[in-house]
Amino acid sequence: MMTLSKDISLSELLELPQSAAASSLSELQNLIDDERSRCMKVVGLQVNLFSEAQADDVRVRFTGKKSPLQDWLKALRNYPADERKDAGAKINQLKSFLETEIENFVVKCRLFAEEKKLADERIDLTLPRPELRLGSRHPVSLAVQQLLEPLKRLGFTVIDGPELERDFYNFEALNIPSDHPAREMQDTFFVASEWVLRTHTSSVQAHAMMERGVPLRVACAGFTYRNELDLTHVPTFRQIECLVIDKGITLAHMRSTLDAFFAEVFGRPVKLRLRSSYFPFTEPSAEIDVQCQQCFGSGCRSCKHTGWLEMGGCGLVNTRVLERCGVDPQVYSGFAFGMGVDRIAMSKFGIADLRSLFEGDVLLSRQLALR
Ligand code: PHE
Protein backbone atom coordinates (compact mmCIF):
# COMPACT_ATOMS: atom_id res chain seq x y z
CA MET A 1 0.00 0.00 0.00
CA MET A 2 1.20 3.44 -0.85
CA THR A 3 2.46 5.44 2.10
CA LEU A 4 1.37 9.03 2.05
CA SER A 5 3.52 10.18 4.89
CA LYS A 6 5.49 8.61 7.67
CA ASP A 7 2.49 7.69 9.70
CA ILE A 8 -0.59 7.60 7.49
CA SER A 9 -1.50 5.50 4.48
CA LEU A 10 -4.23 5.90 1.90
CA SER A 11 -6.10 2.86 3.18
CA GLU A 12 -6.31 4.47 6.59
CA LEU A 13 -7.54 7.69 5.11
CA LEU A 14 -10.18 5.80 3.16
CA GLU A 15 -11.38 3.69 6.05
CA LEU A 16 -15.07 4.03 6.74
CA PRO A 17 -15.96 5.58 10.12
CA GLN A 18 -17.04 3.12 12.82
CA SER A 19 -20.62 4.17 12.78
CA ALA A 20 -22.45 6.66 10.63
CA ALA A 21 -25.71 6.47 12.53
CA ALA A 22 -26.75 9.73 14.17
CA SER A 23 -29.23 9.85 17.00
CA SER A 24 -29.93 13.57 16.81
CA LEU A 25 -29.68 16.48 14.44
CA SER A 26 -26.69 17.92 16.22
CA GLU A 27 -24.88 14.61 16.13
CA LEU A 28 -25.64 14.36 12.43
CA GLN A 29 -24.10 17.78 12.00
CA ASN A 30 -20.93 16.63 13.77
CA LEU A 31 -20.67 13.51 11.67
CA ILE A 32 -21.19 15.54 8.51
CA ASP A 33 -18.47 17.97 9.55
CA ASP A 34 -16.07 15.07 10.18
CA GLU A 35 -16.87 13.54 6.80
CA ARG A 36 -16.36 16.86 5.11
CA SER A 37 -12.96 17.39 6.68
CA ARG A 38 -11.87 13.83 5.87
CA CYS A 39 -12.74 14.50 2.26
CA MET A 40 -10.85 17.80 2.29
CA LYS A 41 -7.83 16.01 3.69
CA VAL A 42 -7.80 13.50 0.85
CA VAL A 43 -8.51 15.83 -2.06
CA GLY A 44 -5.95 18.26 -0.65
CA LEU A 45 -3.19 15.70 -1.16
CA GLN A 46 -0.96 15.97 -4.19
CA VAL A 47 -2.53 14.29 -7.16
CA ASN A 48 0.75 12.65 -8.14
CA LEU A 49 0.28 10.30 -5.19
CA PHE A 50 -2.75 8.67 -6.81
CA SER A 51 -3.09 6.28 -9.67
CA GLU A 52 -6.33 6.54 -11.68
CA ALA A 53 -7.66 3.42 -9.92
CA GLN A 54 -6.88 4.91 -6.52
CA ALA A 55 -8.61 8.14 -7.47
CA ASP A 56 -11.64 6.01 -8.19
CA ASP A 57 -11.37 4.40 -4.74
CA VAL A 58 -11.63 7.89 -3.30
CA ARG A 59 -14.81 8.49 -5.25
CA VAL A 60 -16.33 5.21 -4.07
CA ARG A 61 -15.37 5.90 -0.45
CA PHE A 62 -17.11 9.28 -0.32
CA THR A 63 -20.06 8.97 -2.69
CA GLY A 64 -20.39 5.22 -3.44
CA LYS A 65 -23.11 2.83 -2.32
CA LYS A 66 -21.51 2.06 1.04
CA SER A 67 -20.48 5.60 1.88
CA PRO A 68 -21.82 7.35 4.97
CA LEU A 69 -23.46 9.81 2.61
CA GLN A 70 -25.66 7.08 1.14
CA ASP A 71 -26.43 5.71 4.65
CA TRP A 72 -27.59 9.12 5.76
CA LEU A 73 -29.70 9.59 2.69
CA LYS A 74 -31.32 6.20 3.28
CA ALA A 75 -31.89 6.92 6.97
CA LEU A 76 -33.68 10.17 6.23
CA ARG A 77 -37.09 8.56 6.32
CA ASN A 78 -36.50 7.47 9.97
CA TYR A 79 -36.33 11.07 11.15
CA PRO A 80 -39.39 12.51 12.86
CA ALA A 81 -41.32 14.68 10.43
CA ASP A 82 -40.32 17.97 12.05
CA GLU A 83 -36.59 17.18 11.79
CA ARG A 84 -36.60 15.56 8.37
CA LYS A 85 -36.46 18.82 6.44
CA ASP A 86 -33.43 20.09 8.36
CA ALA A 87 -31.64 16.78 8.18
CA GLY A 88 -32.36 16.54 4.44
CA ALA A 89 -30.97 20.01 3.82
CA LYS A 90 -27.75 19.20 5.69
CA ILE A 91 -27.22 15.90 3.92
CA ASN A 92 -27.94 17.31 0.49
CA GLN A 93 -25.52 20.15 1.11
CA LEU A 94 -22.86 17.59 1.96
CA LYS A 95 -23.78 15.58 -1.12
CA SER A 96 -23.22 18.45 -3.52
CA PHE A 97 -20.04 19.45 -1.71
CA LEU A 98 -18.60 15.92 -1.96
CA GLU A 99 -19.63 15.46 -5.56
CA THR A 100 -17.99 18.69 -6.73
CA GLU A 101 -14.79 18.15 -4.77
CA ILE A 102 -14.39 14.54 -5.84
CA GLU A 103 -15.18 15.29 -9.48
CA ASN A 104 -12.48 17.99 -9.56
CA PHE A 105 -10.07 15.67 -7.82
CA VAL A 106 -10.64 12.74 -10.18
CA VAL A 107 -10.23 14.99 -13.22
CA LYS A 108 -6.98 16.41 -11.84
CA CYS A 109 -5.64 12.91 -11.20
CA ARG A 110 -6.56 11.82 -14.71
CA LEU A 111 -4.87 14.84 -16.31
CA PHE A 112 -1.79 14.26 -14.25
CA ALA A 113 -1.65 10.59 -15.25
CA GLU A 114 -2.00 11.52 -18.93
CA GLU A 115 0.73 14.13 -18.76
CA LYS A 116 3.00 11.71 -16.98
CA LYS A 117 2.41 9.09 -19.63
CA LEU A 118 3.33 11.56 -22.38
CA ALA A 119 6.42 12.73 -20.50
CA ASP A 120 7.55 9.13 -19.98
CA GLU A 121 7.30 8.28 -23.66
CA ARG A 122 10.73 8.14 -25.16
CA ILE A 123 11.43 9.12 -28.75
CA ASP A 124 14.21 7.22 -30.46
CA LEU A 125 16.01 9.89 -32.44
CA THR A 126 18.18 7.36 -34.21
CA LEU A 127 15.28 5.71 -36.05
CA PRO A 128 14.99 6.62 -39.76
CA ARG A 129 12.14 9.10 -40.27
CA PRO A 130 9.06 8.07 -42.23
CA GLU A 131 9.09 9.15 -45.85
CA LEU A 132 7.70 12.66 -46.20
CA ARG A 133 5.19 13.07 -48.97
CA LEU A 134 3.87 16.29 -50.36
CA GLY A 135 0.11 16.38 -50.75
CA SER A 136 -1.40 17.04 -54.14
CA ARG A 137 -4.51 18.61 -55.51
CA HIS A 138 -7.60 16.55 -56.21
CA PRO A 139 -7.99 15.74 -59.93
CA VAL A 140 -11.10 17.90 -60.18
CA SER A 141 -9.30 20.87 -58.58
CA LEU A 142 -6.45 20.33 -60.99
CA ALA A 143 -8.91 20.29 -63.86
CA VAL A 144 -10.54 23.54 -62.67
CA GLN A 145 -7.16 25.20 -62.64
CA GLN A 146 -6.25 23.83 -66.04
CA LEU A 147 -9.58 24.96 -67.51
CA LEU A 148 -9.40 28.50 -66.17
CA GLU A 149 -5.88 29.13 -67.48
CA PRO A 150 -6.77 28.91 -71.21
CA LEU A 151 -9.88 31.00 -70.59
CA LYS A 152 -7.76 33.73 -69.02
CA ARG A 153 -5.54 33.62 -72.09
CA LEU A 154 -8.63 33.99 -74.25
CA GLY A 155 -9.40 37.22 -72.41
CA PHE A 156 -11.92 36.06 -69.82
CA THR A 157 -11.95 37.57 -66.35
CA VAL A 158 -12.35 34.90 -63.68
CA ILE A 159 -15.06 35.77 -61.20
CA ASP A 160 -16.74 34.04 -58.30
CA GLY A 161 -20.35 33.67 -57.18
CA PRO A 162 -22.19 32.38 -54.12
CA GLU A 163 -23.03 28.70 -53.72
CA LEU A 164 -25.93 29.62 -51.46
CA GLU A 165 -28.01 31.51 -53.92
CA ARG A 166 -31.27 33.42 -54.15
CA ASP A 167 -33.98 31.66 -56.12
CA PHE A 168 -33.95 34.77 -58.33
CA TYR A 169 -30.38 34.37 -59.63
CA ASN A 170 -30.55 30.60 -59.98
CA PHE A 171 -33.95 30.43 -61.66
CA GLU A 172 -36.07 33.56 -62.18
CA ALA A 173 -33.44 35.76 -63.83
CA LEU A 174 -32.53 32.84 -66.12
CA ASN A 175 -36.05 32.59 -67.48
CA ILE A 176 -37.01 29.65 -65.24
CA PRO A 177 -40.14 30.90 -63.40
CA SER A 178 -41.44 28.89 -60.44
CA ASP A 179 -43.94 26.92 -62.56
CA HIS A 180 -41.39 26.04 -65.27
CA PRO A 181 -40.86 22.30 -65.90
CA ALA A 182 -37.10 22.89 -66.13
CA ARG A 183 -37.16 23.28 -62.35
CA GLU A 184 -37.87 19.61 -62.05
CA MET A 185 -34.70 18.73 -63.96
CA GLN A 186 -32.75 20.80 -61.50
CA ASP A 187 -34.30 19.92 -58.16
CA THR A 188 -32.04 21.22 -55.45
CA PHE A 189 -31.73 21.81 -51.73
CA PHE A 190 -34.02 24.58 -50.59
CA VAL A 191 -32.34 26.16 -47.61
CA ALA A 192 -34.94 28.71 -46.61
CA SER A 193 -37.65 30.48 -48.50
CA GLU A 194 -36.04 32.12 -51.55
CA TRP A 195 -32.63 30.55 -50.81
CA VAL A 196 -31.26 27.50 -52.63
CA LEU A 197 -27.96 25.75 -53.17
CA ARG A 198 -27.24 26.75 -56.76
CA THR A 199 -27.98 24.06 -59.33
CA HIS A 200 -25.58 25.47 -61.91
CA THR A 201 -22.96 28.15 -62.24
CA SER A 202 -25.27 29.91 -64.71
CA SER A 203 -26.54 31.88 -61.70
CA VAL A 204 -23.27 33.80 -61.92
CA GLN A 205 -24.34 35.06 -65.37
CA ALA A 206 -27.12 37.09 -63.79
CA HIS A 207 -24.82 38.46 -61.08
CA ALA A 208 -22.22 39.44 -63.65
CA MET A 209 -24.63 41.32 -65.92
CA MET A 210 -26.40 43.10 -63.09
CA GLU A 211 -23.37 43.94 -61.03
CA ARG A 212 -20.68 44.53 -63.65
CA GLY A 213 -22.69 45.82 -66.58
CA VAL A 214 -21.84 45.13 -70.23
CA PRO A 215 -19.76 44.48 -72.36
CA LEU A 216 -18.61 41.43 -70.47
CA ARG A 217 -16.29 38.45 -70.82
CA VAL A 218 -16.28 36.40 -67.63
CA ALA A 219 -15.58 32.83 -66.53
CA CYS A 220 -16.40 31.17 -63.27
CA ALA A 221 -15.91 27.74 -61.70
CA GLY A 222 -17.36 26.30 -58.55
CA PHE A 223 -19.50 23.81 -56.70
CA THR A 224 -23.08 23.18 -57.74
CA TYR A 225 -25.77 21.04 -56.14
CA ARG A 226 -28.66 18.89 -57.25
CA ASN A 227 -31.01 16.55 -55.49
CA GLU A 228 -29.89 13.41 -57.28
CA LEU A 229 -27.78 10.38 -56.47
CA ASP A 230 -27.23 7.29 -58.59
CA LEU A 231 -24.44 5.51 -60.42
CA THR A 232 -23.70 8.44 -62.68
CA HIS A 233 -24.92 11.41 -60.60
CA VAL A 234 -23.76 12.87 -57.31
CA PRO A 235 -25.43 15.67 -55.33
CA THR A 236 -22.35 17.93 -55.37
CA PHE A 237 -20.31 18.51 -58.46
CA ARG A 238 -18.35 21.27 -60.10
CA GLN A 239 -19.12 23.32 -63.13
CA ILE A 240 -17.34 25.89 -65.19
CA GLU A 241 -19.22 28.69 -66.92
CA CYS A 242 -18.40 31.37 -69.48
CA LEU A 243 -20.34 34.38 -70.57
CA VAL A 244 -19.65 36.91 -73.29
CA ILE A 245 -21.88 39.93 -73.91
CA ASP A 246 -21.00 42.53 -76.49
CA LYS A 247 -22.31 44.23 -79.60
CA GLY A 248 -22.76 41.88 -82.56
CA ILE A 249 -21.93 38.57 -80.81
CA THR A 250 -23.06 35.55 -82.88
CA LEU A 251 -22.94 31.75 -82.82
CA ALA A 252 -19.72 31.95 -84.85
CA HIS A 253 -17.98 33.64 -81.91
CA MET A 254 -19.25 30.91 -79.61
CA ARG A 255 -18.10 28.09 -81.84
CA SER A 256 -14.63 29.52 -82.38
CA THR A 257 -14.23 30.19 -78.65
CA LEU A 258 -15.23 26.61 -77.85
CA ASP A 259 -12.80 25.23 -80.47
CA ALA A 260 -9.95 27.35 -79.11
CA PHE A 261 -10.82 26.47 -75.52
CA PHE A 262 -10.94 22.70 -76.01
CA ALA A 263 -7.79 22.70 -78.13
CA GLU A 264 -5.96 24.33 -75.23
CA VAL A 265 -7.53 22.03 -72.66
CA PHE A 266 -6.46 18.86 -74.46
CA GLY A 267 -3.23 20.26 -75.86
CA ARG A 268 -4.30 19.52 -79.44
CA PRO A 269 -7.27 20.33 -81.66
CA VAL A 270 -10.23 18.12 -80.76
CA LYS A 271 -13.42 17.45 -82.67
CA LEU A 272 -16.50 19.18 -81.28
CA ARG A 273 -20.11 18.55 -82.11
CA LEU A 274 -22.93 20.94 -81.21
CA ARG A 275 -26.22 19.13 -80.86
CA SER A 276 -29.41 21.17 -80.89
CA SER A 277 -30.96 21.27 -77.42
CA TYR A 278 -33.00 23.37 -75.02
CA PHE A 279 -32.12 25.57 -72.07
CA PRO A 280 -34.53 28.27 -70.87
CA PHE A 281 -31.72 30.84 -70.68
CA THR A 282 -30.24 30.39 -74.15
CA GLU A 283 -31.82 30.56 -77.60
CA PRO A 284 -30.79 28.75 -79.73
CA SER A 285 -29.26 26.15 -77.40
CA ALA A 286 -26.96 23.20 -77.94
CA GLU A 287 -25.21 20.37 -76.13
CA ILE A 288 -21.46 20.34 -76.51
CA ASP A 289 -20.02 16.93 -77.42
CA VAL A 290 -16.29 16.32 -77.58
CA GLN A 291 -14.90 13.40 -79.49
CA CYS A 292 -13.94 10.67 -77.01
CA GLN A 293 -10.26 11.04 -76.27
CA GLN A 294 -9.88 7.39 -75.27
CA CYS A 295 -10.94 5.86 -78.59
CA PHE A 296 -10.98 8.90 -80.90
CA GLY A 297 -14.44 8.17 -82.13
CA SER A 298 -14.30 4.45 -82.72
CA GLY A 299 -16.38 3.69 -79.59
CA CYS A 300 -15.31 2.40 -76.17
CA ARG A 301 -16.62 1.89 -72.64
CA SER A 302 -16.01 5.52 -71.55
CA CYS A 303 -18.15 6.96 -74.33
CA LYS A 304 -20.70 4.15 -74.15
CA HIS A 305 -19.64 3.21 -77.68
CA THR A 306 -20.91 6.45 -79.19
CA GLY A 307 -17.52 8.01 -79.90
CA TRP A 308 -18.63 11.24 -78.23
CA LEU A 309 -18.72 12.62 -74.69
CA GLU A 310 -21.33 15.14 -73.64
CA MET A 311 -19.56 17.98 -71.83
CA GLY A 312 -22.21 20.62 -71.20
CA GLY A 313 -24.53 23.15 -72.73
CA CYS A 314 -24.23 26.38 -74.63
CA GLY A 315 -26.19 28.90 -76.63
CA LEU A 316 -26.89 32.54 -77.36
CA VAL A 317 -28.12 34.30 -74.25
CA ASN A 318 -31.92 34.45 -74.36
CA THR A 319 -33.13 38.04 -74.89
CA ARG A 320 -35.48 37.60 -71.93
CA VAL A 321 -32.48 36.96 -69.72
CA LEU A 322 -30.74 40.05 -71.07
CA GLU A 323 -33.84 42.12 -70.32
CA ARG A 324 -34.21 40.71 -66.82
CA CYS A 325 -30.60 41.53 -66.10
CA GLY A 326 -30.91 45.10 -67.36
CA VAL A 327 -29.18 44.64 -70.74
CA ASP A 328 -30.77 46.07 -73.90
CA PRO A 329 -31.17 43.19 -76.40
CA GLN A 330 -31.49 45.70 -79.26
CA VAL A 331 -27.89 46.72 -78.70
CA TYR A 332 -26.21 43.69 -77.14
CA SER A 333 -26.12 39.98 -77.68
CA GLY A 334 -24.04 37.25 -76.13
CA PHE A 335 -23.24 33.60 -75.69
CA ALA A 336 -22.75 31.35 -72.71
CA PHE A 337 -21.50 27.86 -72.10
CA GLY A 338 -21.32 25.71 -69.02
CA MET A 339 -19.84 22.31 -68.29
CA GLY A 340 -19.35 19.70 -65.62
CA VAL A 341 -15.72 19.73 -64.56
CA ASP A 342 -15.77 16.08 -63.45
CA ARG A 343 -16.53 14.95 -66.98
CA ILE A 344 -13.70 17.00 -68.44
CA ALA A 345 -11.32 15.77 -65.72
CA MET A 346 -12.22 12.17 -66.57
CA SER A 347 -11.67 12.69 -70.24
CA LYS A 348 -8.48 14.68 -69.81
CA PHE A 349 -6.90 12.32 -67.26
CA GLY A 350 -8.29 9.10 -68.71
CA ILE A 351 -10.40 8.19 -65.66
CA ALA A 352 -13.04 5.62 -66.61
CA ASP A 353 -15.34 5.69 -63.56
CA LEU A 354 -16.89 8.90 -62.17
CA ARG A 355 -17.03 7.35 -58.71
CA SER A 356 -13.29 7.02 -58.42
CA LEU A 357 -13.18 10.81 -58.14
CA PHE A 358 -14.99 10.68 -54.81
CA GLU A 359 -13.33 7.75 -53.12
CA GLY A 360 -10.56 9.83 -51.61
CA ASP A 361 -7.87 7.66 -53.15
CA VAL A 362 -4.63 9.58 -52.62
CA LEU A 363 -2.85 7.35 -55.12
CA LEU A 364 -5.07 8.70 -57.87
CA SER A 365 -4.42 12.33 -56.91
CA ARG A 366 -0.70 11.79 -56.52
CA GLN A 367 -0.35 10.02 -59.84
CA LEU A 368 -2.14 12.83 -61.68
CA ALA A 369 -0.25 15.59 -59.92
CA LEU A 370 3.02 14.08 -61.12
CA ARG A 371 2.00 14.24 -64.76
N1 PHE B 1 -26.43 25.59 -66.83
C1 PHE B 1 -26.56 24.51 -67.76
C2 PHE B 1 -26.55 23.20 -66.98
O1 PHE B 1 -26.25 23.21 -65.82
C3 PHE B 1 -25.47 24.51 -68.78
C4 PHE B 1 -25.49 25.71 -69.67
C5 PHE B 1 -24.70 26.82 -69.36
C6 PHE B 1 -26.28 25.76 -70.81
C7 PHE B 1 -24.70 27.94 -70.17
C8 PHE B 1 -26.28 26.86 -71.62
C9 PHE B 1 -25.50 27.94 -71.32
O2 PHE B 1 -26.79 22.15 -67.49
PDB file of C-alpha atoms and ligand atoms in Angstrom, residues 186 200 202 205 226 239 241 279 281-282 313-314 336-338, ligand 1:
ATOM      1  CA  GLN A 186     -32.751  20.799 -61.498  1.00  0.00           C
ATOM      2  CA  HIS A 200     -25.578  25.467 -61.912  1.00  0.00           C
ATOM      3  CA  SER A 202     -25.273  29.913 -64.707  1.00  0.00           C
ATOM      4  CA  GLN A 205     -24.343  35.059 -65.369  1.00  0.00           C
ATOM      5  CA  ARG A 226     -28.661  18.894 -57.247  1.00  0.00           C
ATOM      6  CA  GLN A 239     -19.117  23.325 -63.129  1.00  0.00           C
ATOM      7  CA  GLU A 241     -19.223  28.694 -66.919  1.00  0.00           C
ATOM      8  CA  PHE A 279     -32.117  25.574 -72.065  1.00  0.00           C
ATOM      9  CA  PHE A 281     -31.724  30.839 -70.682  1.00  0.00           C
ATOM     10  CA  THR A 282     -30.239  30.386 -74.155  1.00  0.00           C
ATOM     11  CA  GLY A 313     -24.532  23.147 -72.732  1.00  0.00           C
ATOM     12  CA  CYS A 314     -24.228  26.384 -74.633  1.00  0.00           C
ATOM     13  CA  ALA A 336     -22.749  31.352 -72.707  1.00  0.00           C
ATOM     14  CA  PHE A 337     -21.505  27.862 -72.104  1.00  0.00           C
ATOM     15  CA  GLY A 338     -21.321  25.715 -69.015  1.00  0.00           C
TER      16      GLY A 338
HETATM   17  N1  PHE B   1     -26.433  25.593 -66.830  1.00  0.00           N
HETATM   18  C1  PHE B   1     -26.563  24.510 -67.763  1.00  0.00           C
HETATM   19  C2  PHE B   1     -26.546  23.197 -66.977  1.00  0.00           C
HETATM   20  O1  PHE B   1     -26.254  23.211 -65.818  1.00  0.00           O
HETATM   21  C3  PHE B   1     -25.473  24.512 -68.781  1.00  0.00           C
HETATM   22  C4  PHE B   1     -25.494  25.710 -69.672  1.00  0.00           C
HETATM   23  C5  PHE B   1     -24.696  26.818 -69.362  1.00  0.00           C
HETATM   24  C6  PHE B   1     -26.283  25.764 -70.812  1.00  0.00           C
HETATM   25  C7  PHE B   1     -24.702  27.936 -70.173  1.00  0.00           C
HETATM   26  C8  PHE B   1     -26.284  26.862 -71.616  1.00  0.00           C
HETATM   27  C9  PHE B   1     -25.500  27.944 -71.322  1.00  0.00           C
HETATM   28  O2  PHE B   1     -26.790  22.150 -67.487  1.00  0.00           O
END
